[in-house]
Amino acid sequence: MCHRLVIILAMMINAMAVAAPAVGGLLVAGDAKNLWVVRVNPHGEFITLHRSPEAPDDTVYRVLKATGHPQAIAAYDNTLYCIYSDLSVQALRFTQAGSYLPTLRAQQLAPLDAAGKLIGFVAGREGPIAMLHRPETNGGSAHLQDTDAPNSPDEKDPAIKPADPDSPLAMYRLRLGRWESMPVPKDLTPDHFMQLVMISPKQSRLAILSETQPPSGLIVHTFDGKEWSRDRYLLKLSPLSQGVGVQNDLAIVAPLAGAESRQFNLFYLRQGSVAPRGTIKPITPGQPWFATAYNNRITVVLSDDDNPLRWAQYAIDDATRQSEPSELTEAAPSMAPDPMTLVFIVAIVIGMLFLFATARREPGASVPHLPPDVRTVGPGRAIAALIDLAPAVIIAMIVFKLRNPADVFSNWPGTTTEWKKVLPAALAITIYVTHTSVCELLFAASLGKAIMGLRVVNLFGEPPHIWQVLTRNLFKAVELIAPLLLVLPLLSEHHQRLGDLVARTLVVGRIRHFLDED
């Protein structure tokens, strides 16, 4: 009875782990896979909204409600970075990306221990990058004015020194858990229009947008990872204009002055020339608004006074298509399981019904009767299972031309709803179940068990029947999809998996006796 309770508990815990939903001013950030919206209310709380390309049209999910006031956000590779008024930094990461039931994990990162007022925040492959304005610079020392950051109003000597002590600007990036200084353009001075833009997140290619004094042109400083270059464009922008990096290009989204309904001009900046790409058609008026790159499209998100979110997407291709402006519906993540989770739950229920049905019909049938020199094994069978799984993973890597085993395990069934991504893992599981079944039918031991000196027997220590071998191995697929069930051999009295309990089998090894003979 104890091992049955353990099975039920493991099943419930695993179901919760698979299906648990993750639970203003306006801040918006996007990358190739995710769109993030943060609403900040006057009560010191913020709500984080998220959508992915797999989500239903015009739906954004509420994934987190927390206390605080983020000053800026940036996104890269399923991670949202938030920086707060005291320059503390938090990362929100999806551990089940691409699912309607994402698991969100919050992690506090190293705070930016530097003096200055935040004026830019982006993220790329190497992590987040922050740009600060140091209003007073005198002989290499700087302090912050007009800010509510608690770690800096009187801080004359910040822990992180800027790369150029005489510059009114300082840039820092978080690498390997530590903030480090970055070079800044020497001919750049803060003015009424300055923005930090991530052009290419994978290459950490940056741009700083600023205007000449008096405003008569746009200056773009571009950082290629080693040094800054400078280009000038004959383009006059309002302070409300926003730069967006999309598909390794730099775009400008500029609101039309005096328009009764919200419209935006779109420009591409390429090699010193301005390429107009048209006008994003009227969107329902509202403030504030943000432009970002999401799903390789320029996306404009705004919030009305009544608080509904509206958005429009502009796809830059040969047709320069624009989606119709539409309202985003806020929703909690669906509690309905995805198809893979449903398959897992159905398989578990069938196994449990079969187990209890046989136990009630034959109460003593689950009690082992082994010879005295035979014992059941626990940790040894785990090593044998890894040996059996290795060739299956290698074959899947060869078939799908993968270079790293992590590429197979990162898209394991239950972690994504995209069937194509699951194919390598599904092939590995199929090969694993097939070759262990064949070996146990012929030799009562798989390759790994033979190497470890183990074999499969029924409850009387005899070779298992065909139905027992097939049953115990089919349940291996269920246990690999629901890995919490793999702890059963450590908890059950006779080190049995769920498949062993249903098939009434054991994995045993022989006890060696060393006797001194007279």
Short mmCIF file of C-alpha atoms in Angstrom, two decimals:
data_model
loop_
_atom_site.label_atom_id
_atom_site.label_comp_id
_atom_site.label_asym_id
_atom_site.label_seq_id
_atom_site.Cartn_x
_atom_site.Cartn_y
_atom_site.Cartn_z
CA MET A 1 0.00 0.00 0.00
CA CYS A 2 2.88 2.36 0.80
CA HIS A 3 4.35 2.14 -2.67
CA ARG A 4 0.91 2.85 -4.18
CA LEU A 5 0.66 6.04 -2.13
CA VAL A 6 4.14 7.01 -3.34
CA ILE A 7 2.98 6.54 -6.94
CA ILE A 8 -0.09 8.74 -6.43
CA LEU A 9 1.99 11.44 -4.72
CA ALA A 10 4.62 11.43 -7.47
CA MET A 11 1.92 11.60 -10.13
CA MET A 12 0.24 14.59 -8.44
CA ILE A 13 3.53 16.46 -7.96
CA ASN A 14 4.58 15.87 -11.55
CA ALA A 15 1.19 17.00 -12.89
CA MET A 16 1.50 20.22 -10.89
CA ALA A 17 5.04 20.76 -12.16
CA VAL A 18 3.91 20.37 -15.78
CA ALA A 19 0.64 22.28 -15.64
CA ALA A 20 1.22 25.02 -13.06
CA PRO A 21 0.56 28.48 -14.51
CA ALA A 22 2.95 31.17 -13.79
CA VAL A 23 1.00 34.27 -12.52
CA GLY A 24 0.61 51.82 -14.72
CA GLY A 25 3.10 53.41 -16.86
CA LEU A 26 3.92 51.19 -19.73
CA LEU A 27 7.20 49.44 -20.58
CA VAL A 28 7.58 47.21 -23.64
CA ALA A 29 10.42 44.95 -24.81
CA GLY A 30 10.64 42.26 -27.44
CA ASP A 31 12.93 39.79 -29.16
CA ALA A 32 12.58 37.16 -31.86
CA LYS A 33 10.32 34.95 -29.71
CA ASN A 34 8.74 37.06 -26.98
CA LEU A 35 6.83 40.27 -26.42
CA TRP A 36 6.88 41.63 -22.87
CA VAL A 37 4.68 44.40 -21.49
CA VAL A 38 5.07 45.77 -17.96
CA ARG A 39 2.28 47.88 -16.47
CA VAL A 40 3.25 49.97 -13.44
CA ASN A 41 0.51 51.33 -11.17
CA PRO A 42 0.75 54.18 -8.63
CA HIS A 43 0.59 51.74 -5.71
CA GLY A 44 4.12 50.39 -6.20
CA GLU A 45 3.05 47.24 -8.04
CA PHE A 46 3.63 46.08 -11.58
CA ILE A 47 2.11 43.39 -13.76
CA THR A 48 4.19 41.56 -16.36
CA LEU A 49 2.41 40.48 -19.53
CA HIS A 50 3.84 38.13 -22.15
CA ARG A 51 2.99 36.69 -25.53
CA SER A 52 4.85 34.39 -27.92
CA PRO A 53 4.28 33.55 -31.60
CA GLU A 54 2.52 30.33 -30.51
CA ALA A 55 -0.11 32.24 -28.51
CA PRO A 56 -3.59 32.84 -29.96
CA ASP A 57 -4.01 36.02 -31.99
CA ASP A 58 -4.44 39.23 -30.02
CA THR A 59 -3.83 37.58 -26.64
CA VAL A 60 -1.29 38.56 -24.02
CA TYR A 61 -0.87 36.54 -20.83
CA ARG A 62 -0.46 37.84 -17.28
CA VAL A 63 2.55 35.93 -15.97
CA LEU A 64 3.69 37.88 -12.90
CA LYS A 65 2.46 40.43 -10.37
CA ALA A 66 5.08 41.90 -8.06
CA THR A 67 6.01 44.90 -5.96
CA GLY A 68 8.43 47.48 -7.32
CA HIS A 69 8.86 50.13 -9.97
CA PRO A 70 10.98 49.03 -12.95
CA GLN A 71 12.67 51.96 -14.69
CA ALA A 72 13.38 50.03 -17.89
CA ILE A 73 13.15 46.51 -19.32
CA ALA A 74 15.04 44.60 -22.01
CA ALA A 75 14.51 41.14 -23.51
CA TYR A 76 16.68 38.44 -25.05
CA ASP A 77 16.27 34.68 -25.51
CA ASN A 78 13.27 33.94 -23.25
CA THR A 79 14.60 36.28 -20.55
CA LEU A 80 13.25 39.64 -19.42
CA TYR A 81 15.67 41.94 -17.59
CA CYS A 82 14.21 44.61 -15.26
CA ILE A 83 16.26 47.45 -13.79
CA TYR A 84 14.81 49.41 -10.88
CA SER A 85 15.25 52.95 -9.56
CA ASP A 86 18.03 51.83 -7.18
CA LEU A 87 19.82 50.16 -10.15
CA SER A 88 19.09 46.68 -8.86
CA VAL A 89 18.52 44.17 -11.66
CA GLN A 90 16.20 41.18 -11.91
CA ALA A 91 15.92 38.49 -14.58
CA LEU A 92 12.66 36.69 -15.38
CA ARG A 93 13.36 33.49 -17.30
CA PHE A 94 11.06 30.97 -18.89
CA THR A 95 12.01 27.38 -18.07
CA GLN A 96 9.20 26.09 -20.29
CA ALA A 97 9.43 28.47 -23.22
CA GLY A 98 7.04 28.12 -26.12
CA SER A 99 4.26 26.63 -24.01
CA TYR A 100 0.90 28.10 -23.09
CA LEU A 101 1.78 27.07 -19.54
CA PRO A 102 5.15 28.76 -19.05
CA THR A 103 7.15 28.36 -15.87
CA LEU A 104 8.64 31.72 -14.91
CA ARG A 105 11.69 31.85 -12.66
CA ALA A 106 12.80 35.15 -11.09
CA GLN A 107 16.48 35.67 -10.30
CA GLN A 108 18.09 38.65 -8.61
CA LEU A 109 21.24 39.69 -10.49
CA ALA A 110 24.19 41.78 -9.34
CA PRO A 111 23.13 45.41 -8.74
CA LEU A 112 24.74 48.13 -10.83
CA ASP A 113 26.86 49.86 -8.18
CA ALA A 114 27.54 53.04 -10.15
CA ALA A 115 26.57 56.71 -9.95
CA GLY A 116 24.31 58.18 -12.60
CA LYS A 117 20.82 58.43 -13.98
CA LEU A 118 19.65 55.63 -16.23
CA ILE A 119 19.01 56.77 -19.82
CA GLY A 120 19.31 53.49 -21.73
CA PHE A 121 18.89 49.76 -21.08
CA VAL A 122 19.15 46.93 -23.64
CA ALA A 123 20.04 43.22 -23.66
CA GLY A 124 21.89 40.85 -25.97
CA ARG A 125 23.69 37.53 -26.03
CA GLU A 126 26.21 38.63 -23.39
CA GLY A 127 23.54 40.01 -21.03
CA PRO A 128 22.05 43.42 -20.17
CA ILE A 129 23.77 46.75 -20.95
CA ALA A 130 23.00 50.02 -19.15
CA MET A 131 23.86 53.61 -20.10
CA LEU A 132 24.00 56.26 -17.37
CA HIS A 133 24.11 60.05 -17.47
CA ARG A 134 26.54 61.55 -14.98
CA PRO A 135 25.29 65.18 -14.71
CA GLU A 136 28.35 66.57 -12.92
CA THR A 137 31.82 65.53 -13.98
CA ASN A 138 34.86 67.13 -12.43
CA GLY A 139 38.31 65.64 -12.54
CA GLY A 140 37.13 62.09 -12.87
CA SER A 141 34.56 62.14 -10.04
CA ALA A 142 30.83 62.20 -10.61
CA HIS A 143 27.71 62.15 -8.52
CA LEU A 144 24.05 61.89 -9.28
CA GLN A 145 21.51 64.66 -9.01
CA ASP A 146 17.71 64.59 -9.23
CA THR A 147 17.21 60.88 -8.79
CA ASP A 148 15.46 58.68 -6.28
CA ALA A 149 18.03 55.89 -6.48
CA PRO A 150 18.87 55.13 -2.82
CA ASN A 151 22.38 53.89 -3.52
CA SER A 152 23.67 57.00 -5.24
CA PRO A 153 22.59 60.53 -4.15
CA ASP A 154 25.60 60.97 -1.88
CA GLU A 155 27.83 58.35 -3.40
CA LYS A 156 30.99 60.08 -4.62
CA ASP A 157 33.04 56.98 -5.29
CA PRO A 158 30.99 54.21 -6.95
CA ALA A 159 32.36 50.69 -6.91
CA ILE A 160 32.43 50.44 -10.73
CA LYS A 161 34.52 53.10 -12.43
CA PRO A 162 33.46 54.37 -15.87
CA ALA A 163 35.78 53.68 -18.78
CA ASP A 164 36.18 57.44 -19.41
CA PRO A 165 36.06 59.40 -16.11
CA ASP A 166 35.75 62.74 -17.95
CA SER A 167 32.74 61.73 -20.04
CA PRO A 168 29.23 62.68 -18.86
CA LEU A 169 28.12 59.24 -20.06
CA ALA A 170 29.01 55.81 -18.74
CA MET A 171 28.11 52.37 -20.07
CA TYR A 172 28.21 49.05 -18.26
CA ARG A 173 27.42 45.46 -19.20
CA LEU A 174 26.70 42.46 -16.99
CA ARG A 175 29.01 39.62 -17.94
CA LEU A 176 29.50 36.40 -15.96
CA GLY A 177 27.62 37.83 -13.01
CA ARG A 178 29.66 41.05 -12.74
CA TRP A 179 29.17 44.53 -14.15
CA GLU A 180 32.06 45.90 -16.17
CA SER A 181 32.71 49.23 -17.88
CA MET A 182 32.34 49.72 -21.62
CA PRO A 183 33.87 52.42 -23.82
CA VAL A 184 31.66 55.36 -24.82
CA PRO A 185 31.95 57.63 -27.87
CA LYS A 186 34.27 60.53 -27.06
CA ASP A 187 32.34 63.14 -29.06
CA LEU A 188 28.95 62.38 -27.53
CA THR A 189 27.22 64.76 -25.13
CA PRO A 190 23.75 64.24 -23.62
CA ASP A 191 20.95 66.41 -24.98
CA HIS A 192 17.18 66.35 -25.24
CA PHE A 193 17.19 63.33 -27.58
CA MET A 194 19.40 60.32 -26.83
CA GLN A 195 18.58 56.63 -27.06
CA LEU A 196 20.43 53.34 -26.69
CA VAL A 197 19.33 50.71 -29.22
CA MET A 198 20.33 47.04 -29.59
CA ILE A 199 20.62 46.44 -33.35
CA SER A 200 21.80 42.82 -33.31
CA PRO A 201 21.36 40.99 -29.97
CA LYS A 202 23.36 37.93 -31.05
CA GLN A 203 26.35 40.07 -32.04
CA SER A 204 25.83 42.66 -29.26
CA ARG A 205 25.82 45.40 -31.92
CA LEU A 206 24.71 48.68 -30.34
CA ALA A 207 23.72 52.14 -31.48
CA ILE A 208 23.35 55.46 -29.67
CA LEU A 209 20.99 57.93 -31.33
CA SER A 210 21.44 61.65 -30.67
CA GLU A 211 20.85 64.98 -32.40
CA THR A 212 23.30 67.70 -33.31
CA GLN A 213 23.11 71.07 -31.58
CA PRO A 214 21.02 72.92 -32.66
CA PRO A 215 18.80 70.02 -33.81
CA SER A 216 19.43 69.78 -37.52
CA GLY A 217 20.41 66.15 -38.02
CA LEU A 218 20.59 62.72 -36.46
CA ILE A 219 23.91 61.30 -35.24
CA VAL A 220 24.22 57.52 -34.90
CA HIS A 221 27.17 56.02 -33.05
CA THR A 222 27.45 52.28 -33.72
CA PHE A 223 29.43 49.81 -31.60
CA ASP A 224 30.58 46.59 -33.28
CA GLY A 225 31.96 44.97 -30.13
CA LYS A 226 35.37 46.62 -30.34
CA GLU A 227 35.03 50.27 -31.30
CA TRP A 228 32.52 53.00 -32.09
CA SER A 229 31.82 54.45 -35.54
CA ARG A 230 29.84 57.59 -36.36
CA ASP A 231 27.29 58.40 -39.08
CA ARG A 232 25.20 61.50 -39.69
CA TYR A 233 21.72 61.47 -41.23
CA LEU A 234 19.68 64.40 -42.54
CA LEU A 235 16.70 63.52 -40.43
CA LYS A 236 15.07 65.72 -37.83
CA LEU A 237 13.20 63.84 -35.13
CA SER A 238 10.98 64.74 -32.22
CA PRO A 239 11.97 63.64 -28.70
CA LEU A 240 9.14 61.10 -28.88
CA SER A 241 10.79 59.16 -31.72
CA GLN A 242 12.08 55.69 -30.95
CA GLY A 243 14.83 53.57 -32.47
CA VAL A 244 14.30 49.85 -33.06
CA GLY A 245 16.77 47.16 -34.07
CA VAL A 246 15.12 44.55 -36.27
CA GLN A 247 16.72 41.89 -38.48
CA ASN A 248 20.18 43.49 -38.00
CA ASP A 249 18.91 46.86 -39.26
CA LEU A 250 18.26 50.13 -37.45
CA ALA A 251 14.78 51.61 -37.86
CA ILE A 252 13.24 54.84 -36.57
CA VAL A 253 9.58 55.06 -35.59
CA ALA A 254 8.59 58.75 -35.51
CA PRO A 255 5.10 60.03 -34.62
CA LEU A 256 3.58 62.49 -37.07
CA ALA A 257 3.28 65.96 -35.56
CA GLY A 258 -0.22 67.35 -35.26
CA ALA A 259 -1.98 64.18 -36.35
CA GLU A 260 -5.41 63.83 -34.77
CA SER A 261 -5.09 60.07 -34.76
CA ARG A 262 -1.85 58.36 -33.88
CA GLN A 263 0.31 57.72 -36.97
CA PHE A 264 3.97 56.90 -37.29
CA ASN A 265 6.54 57.43 -40.01
CA LEU A 266 8.99 54.59 -40.47
CA PHE A 267 12.60 55.06 -41.63
CA TYR A 268 15.52 52.69 -42.10
CA LEU A 269 19.06 53.98 -41.56
CA ARG A 270 21.61 52.25 -43.76
CA GLN A 271 25.19 53.31 -44.45
CA GLY A 272 24.59 57.01 -44.01
CA SER A 273 21.35 57.17 -46.00
CA VAL A 274 17.73 57.40 -44.88
CA ALA A 275 15.30 54.92 -46.44
CA PRO A 276 11.63 55.88 -45.84
CA ARG A 277 9.46 52.78 -45.52
CA GLY A 278 6.04 54.39 -45.30
CA THR A 279 3.58 55.27 -42.59
CA ILE A 280 2.13 52.98 -39.99
CA LYS A 281 -1.55 53.65 -40.43
CA PRO A 282 -3.76 55.20 -37.73
CA ILE A 283 -3.82 53.52 -34.37
CA THR A 284 -6.30 54.40 -31.66
CA PRO A 285 -4.91 57.45 -29.82
CA GLY A 286 -3.31 56.83 -26.47
CA GLN A 287 -0.29 57.36 -24.28
CA PRO A 288 2.20 56.04 -23.50
CA TRP A 289 3.36 54.07 -26.53
CA PHE A 290 6.43 51.96 -27.27
CA ALA A 291 8.01 50.54 -30.41
CA THR A 292 10.00 47.33 -30.23
CA ALA A 293 11.11 44.37 -32.34
CA TYR A 294 9.05 41.22 -31.88
CA ASN A 295 8.96 38.13 -34.09
CA ASN A 296 11.19 39.94 -36.63
CA ARG A 297 8.63 42.73 -37.02
CA ILE A 298 8.45 46.29 -35.79
CA THR A 299 5.69 46.30 -33.20
CA VAL A 300 3.98 49.38 -31.77
CA VAL A 301 2.18 48.89 -28.45
CA LEU A 302 0.17 51.62 -26.73
CA SER A 303 -2.26 51.93 -23.86
CA ASP A 304 -5.44 54.00 -23.81
CA ASP A 305 -6.72 55.95 -20.84
CA ASP A 306 -9.15 53.10 -20.27
CA ASN A 307 -6.10 50.77 -19.99
CA PRO A 308 -6.70 48.33 -22.87
CA LEU A 309 -3.55 47.50 -24.81
CA ARG A 310 -3.53 48.01 -28.57
CA TRP A 311 -0.87 47.07 -31.02
CA ALA A 312 0.10 47.07 -34.69
CA GLN A 313 2.89 45.18 -36.44
CA TYR A 314 4.88 46.31 -39.45
CA ALA A 315 6.62 43.52 -41.36
CA ILE A 316 9.62 44.77 -43.32
CA ASP A 317 9.80 42.70 -46.46
CA ASP A 318 9.34 43.21 -50.19
CA ALA A 319 5.66 44.03 -49.69
CA THR A 320 6.22 46.21 -46.58
CA ARG A 321 3.04 44.81 -45.08
CA GLN A 322 1.37 46.12 -41.95
CA SER A 323 -1.09 44.27 -39.78
CA GLU A 324 -4.38 45.88 -38.90
CA PRO A 325 -4.26 47.62 -35.51
CA SER A 326 -6.04 45.51 -32.93
CA GLU A 327 -6.65 45.24 -29.22
CA LEU A 328 -4.66 42.82 -27.07
CA THR A 329 -6.80 40.84 -24.66
CA GLU A 330 -5.18 40.22 -21.28
CA ALA A 331 -5.70 36.68 -19.99
CA ALA A 332 -4.33 34.29 -17.43
CA PRO A 333 -2.43 31.31 -18.91
CA SER A 334 -4.83 28.54 -19.85
CA MET A 335 -5.20 25.75 -17.32
CA ALA A 336 -6.03 23.25 -20.06
CA PRO A 337 -3.11 20.86 -20.61
CA ASP A 338 -1.37 20.76 -23.94
CA PRO A 339 -1.65 17.52 -25.97
CA MET A 340 1.60 16.05 -24.61
CA THR A 341 0.58 16.64 -21.01
CA LEU A 342 -2.82 15.11 -21.76
CA VAL A 343 -1.17 11.98 -23.20
CA PHE A 344 0.97 11.70 -20.08
CA ILE A 345 -2.01 12.04 -17.71
CA VAL A 346 -4.06 9.46 -19.65
CA ALA A 347 -1.15 6.98 -19.60
CA ILE A 348 -0.69 7.42 -15.86
CA VAL A 349 -4.41 6.92 -15.17
CA ILE A 350 -4.48 3.74 -17.29
CA GLY A 351 -1.43 2.40 -15.48
CA MET A 352 -2.88 3.17 -12.06
CA LEU A 353 -6.22 1.51 -12.91
CA PHE A 354 -4.40 -1.57 -14.20
CA LEU A 355 -2.22 -1.71 -11.08
CA PHE A 356 -5.08 -1.46 -8.59
CA ALA A 357 -7.29 -3.83 -10.59
CA THR A 358 -4.67 -6.59 -10.48
CA ALA A 359 -3.90 -5.89 -6.82
CA ARG A 360 -7.57 -6.31 -5.83
CA ARG A 361 -8.02 -9.46 -7.91
CA GLU A 362 -4.83 -11.13 -6.65
CA PRO A 363 -3.86 -9.49 -3.31
CA GLY A 364 -0.74 -11.62 -2.83
CA ALA A 365 0.46 -11.45 -6.42
CA SER A 366 2.69 -8.41 -5.80
CA VAL A 367 4.81 -10.07 -3.06
CA PRO A 368 8.24 -11.22 -4.36
CA HIS A 369 9.45 -14.78 -3.70
CA LEU A 370 13.15 -14.69 -4.62
CA PRO A 371 15.92 -17.23 -4.03
CA PRO A 372 18.16 -16.37 -1.06
CA ASP A 373 21.16 -15.53 -3.26
CA VAL A 374 19.23 -12.95 -5.35
CA ARG A 375 18.56 -9.36 -4.34
CA THR A 376 16.80 -6.39 -5.91
CA VAL A 377 18.99 -3.40 -6.87
CA GLY A 378 18.45 0.36 -6.79
CA PRO A 379 21.28 2.73 -7.86
CA GLY A 380 22.83 0.13 -10.17
CA ARG A 381 19.76 0.08 -12.39
CA ALA A 382 20.01 3.87 -12.86
CA ILE A 383 23.52 3.47 -14.28
CA ALA A 384 22.26 0.68 -16.53
CA ALA A 385 19.46 2.94 -17.78
CA LEU A 386 21.95 5.68 -18.70
CA ILE A 387 24.03 3.14 -20.63
CA ASP A 388 20.90 2.03 -22.51
CA LEU A 389 19.85 5.62 -23.24
CA ALA A 390 23.24 6.73 -24.61
CA PRO A 391 23.09 4.92 -28.01
CA ALA A 392 19.50 6.10 -28.51
CA VAL A 393 20.50 9.74 -28.02
CA ILE A 394 23.55 9.33 -30.28
CA ILE A 395 21.42 7.89 -33.09
CA ALA A 396 18.91 10.74 -32.74
CA MET A 397 21.76 13.27 -32.96
CA ILE A 398 23.07 11.62 -36.13
CA VAL A 399 19.64 11.45 -37.79
CA PHE A 400 18.79 15.10 -37.05
CA LYS A 401 22.38 16.36 -37.46
CA LEU A 402 22.69 17.72 -33.93
CA ARG A 403 26.05 18.49 -32.37
CA ASN A 404 25.22 18.48 -28.69
CA PRO A 405 23.14 16.06 -26.58
CA ALA A 406 21.66 19.15 -24.91
CA ASP A 407 19.84 19.86 -28.20
CA VAL A 408 17.90 16.63 -27.65
CA PHE A 409 17.15 17.09 -23.95
CA SER A 410 16.27 20.81 -24.21
CA ASN A 411 13.20 19.95 -26.33
CA TRP A 412 12.10 16.92 -24.35
CA PRO A 413 8.39 16.00 -24.52
CA GLY A 414 6.48 18.12 -22.03
CA THR A 415 8.73 21.18 -22.39
CA THR A 416 7.37 22.47 -25.70
CA THR A 417 4.19 22.25 -27.75
CA GLU A 418 6.00 22.33 -31.10
CA TRP A 419 5.99 18.76 -32.42
CA LYS A 420 8.87 19.33 -34.83
CA LYS A 421 11.19 20.31 -31.98
CA VAL A 422 10.24 17.16 -30.06
CA LEU A 423 11.12 14.76 -32.89
CA PRO A 424 14.78 14.12 -31.86
CA ALA A 425 13.74 13.31 -28.29
CA ALA A 426 10.80 11.22 -29.50
CA LEU A 427 13.14 9.20 -31.73
CA ALA A 428 15.57 8.68 -28.84
CA ILE A 429 12.76 7.44 -26.58
CA THR A 430 11.45 5.11 -29.29
CA ILE A 431 14.89 3.59 -29.91
CA TYR A 432 15.48 3.26 -26.16
CA VAL A 433 12.20 1.43 -25.54
CA THR A 434 12.63 -0.78 -28.62
CA HIS A 435 16.17 -2.01 -28.06
CA THR A 436 15.66 -2.64 -24.33
CA SER A 437 12.47 -4.60 -25.07
CA VAL A 438 14.17 -6.80 -27.68
CA CYS A 439 17.17 -7.50 -25.45
CA GLU A 440 15.03 -8.33 -22.43
CA LEU A 441 12.84 -10.65 -24.51
CA LEU A 442 15.91 -12.55 -25.72
CA PHE A 443 18.27 -12.37 -22.75
CA ALA A 444 16.19 -11.04 -19.80
CA ALA A 445 18.62 -8.12 -19.68
CA SER A 446 19.27 -4.99 -21.71
CA LEU A 447 22.77 -3.90 -22.74
CA GLY A 448 23.16 -1.69 -19.69
CA LYS A 449 21.86 -4.34 -17.31
CA ALA A 450 24.20 -6.95 -18.78
CA ILE A 451 27.17 -4.63 -18.26
CA MET A 452 26.10 -3.97 -14.66
CA GLY A 453 25.46 -7.68 -13.97
CA LEU A 454 21.68 -7.26 -13.63
CA ARG A 455 18.67 -9.02 -15.13
CA VAL A 456 14.89 -8.78 -15.21
CA VAL A 457 12.82 -11.47 -13.46
CA ASN A 458 9.24 -11.99 -12.40
CA LEU A 459 8.25 -12.06 -8.73
CA PHE A 460 9.44 -15.68 -8.43
CA GLY A 461 12.92 -15.04 -9.81
CA GLU A 462 12.10 -16.57 -13.21
CA PRO A 463 12.51 -14.99 -16.68
CA PRO A 464 9.59 -12.64 -17.41
CA HIS A 465 6.79 -13.42 -19.86
CA ILE A 466 6.45 -11.50 -23.11
CA TRP A 467 3.56 -9.37 -21.80
CA GLN A 468 5.62 -8.43 -18.75
CA VAL A 469 8.61 -7.30 -20.83
CA LEU A 470 6.45 -5.25 -23.20
CA THR A 471 4.44 -3.66 -20.38
CA ARG A 472 7.43 -2.63 -18.26
CA ASN A 473 9.24 -1.15 -21.27
CA LEU A 474 6.24 0.75 -22.64
CA PHE A 475 5.97 2.49 -19.28
CA LYS A 476 9.56 3.69 -19.73
CA ALA A 477 8.26 6.23 -22.25
CA VAL A 478 5.76 7.55 -19.69
CA GLU A 479 8.46 7.80 -17.03
CA LEU A 480 10.84 9.67 -19.32
CA ILE A 481 8.12 12.22 -20.11
CA ALA A 482 7.29 12.47 -16.38
CA PRO A 483 10.78 12.30 -14.81
CA LEU A 484 9.51 12.66 -11.24
CA LEU A 485 8.25 9.08 -11.52
CA LEU A 486 11.87 7.94 -11.83
CA VAL A 487 12.34 8.42 -8.08
CA LEU A 488 10.04 5.44 -7.39
CA PRO A 489 12.89 2.86 -7.44
CA LEU A 490 14.52 4.80 -4.60
CA LEU A 491 11.31 4.96 -2.55
CA SER A 492 9.64 1.60 -3.17
CA GLU A 493 10.53 -1.39 -1.01
CA HIS A 494 11.88 -3.52 -3.84
CA HIS A 495 13.29 -0.69 -6.04
CA GLN A 496 10.53 -1.05 -8.64
CA ARG A 497 9.57 1.45 -11.32
CA LEU A 498 5.93 2.11 -12.19
CA GLY A 499 6.39 -0.26 -15.14
CA ASP A 500 7.74 -2.95 -12.79
CA LEU A 501 4.76 -2.58 -10.46
CA VAL A 502 2.27 -2.89 -13.31
CA ALA A 503 4.13 -5.79 -15.00
CA ARG A 504 5.06 -7.45 -11.68
CA THR A 505 8.76 -7.61 -12.48
CA LEU A 506 11.99 -6.94 -10.60
CA VAL A 507 15.53 -5.98 -11.52
CA VAL A 508 17.90 -8.19 -9.56
CA GLY A 509 21.54 -9.00 -9.09
CA ARG A 510 23.15 -12.08 -7.56
CA ILE A 511 24.76 -11.98 -4.11
CA ARG A 512 28.30 -13.36 -4.17
CA HIS A 513 29.30 -15.45 -1.16
CA PHE A 514 32.95 -15.85 -0.23
CA LEU A 515 33.27 -18.88 2.09
CA ASP A 516 36.38 -20.27 3.67
CA GLU A 517 36.45 -24.03 3.22
CA ASP A 518 38.28 -26.28 5.63
#
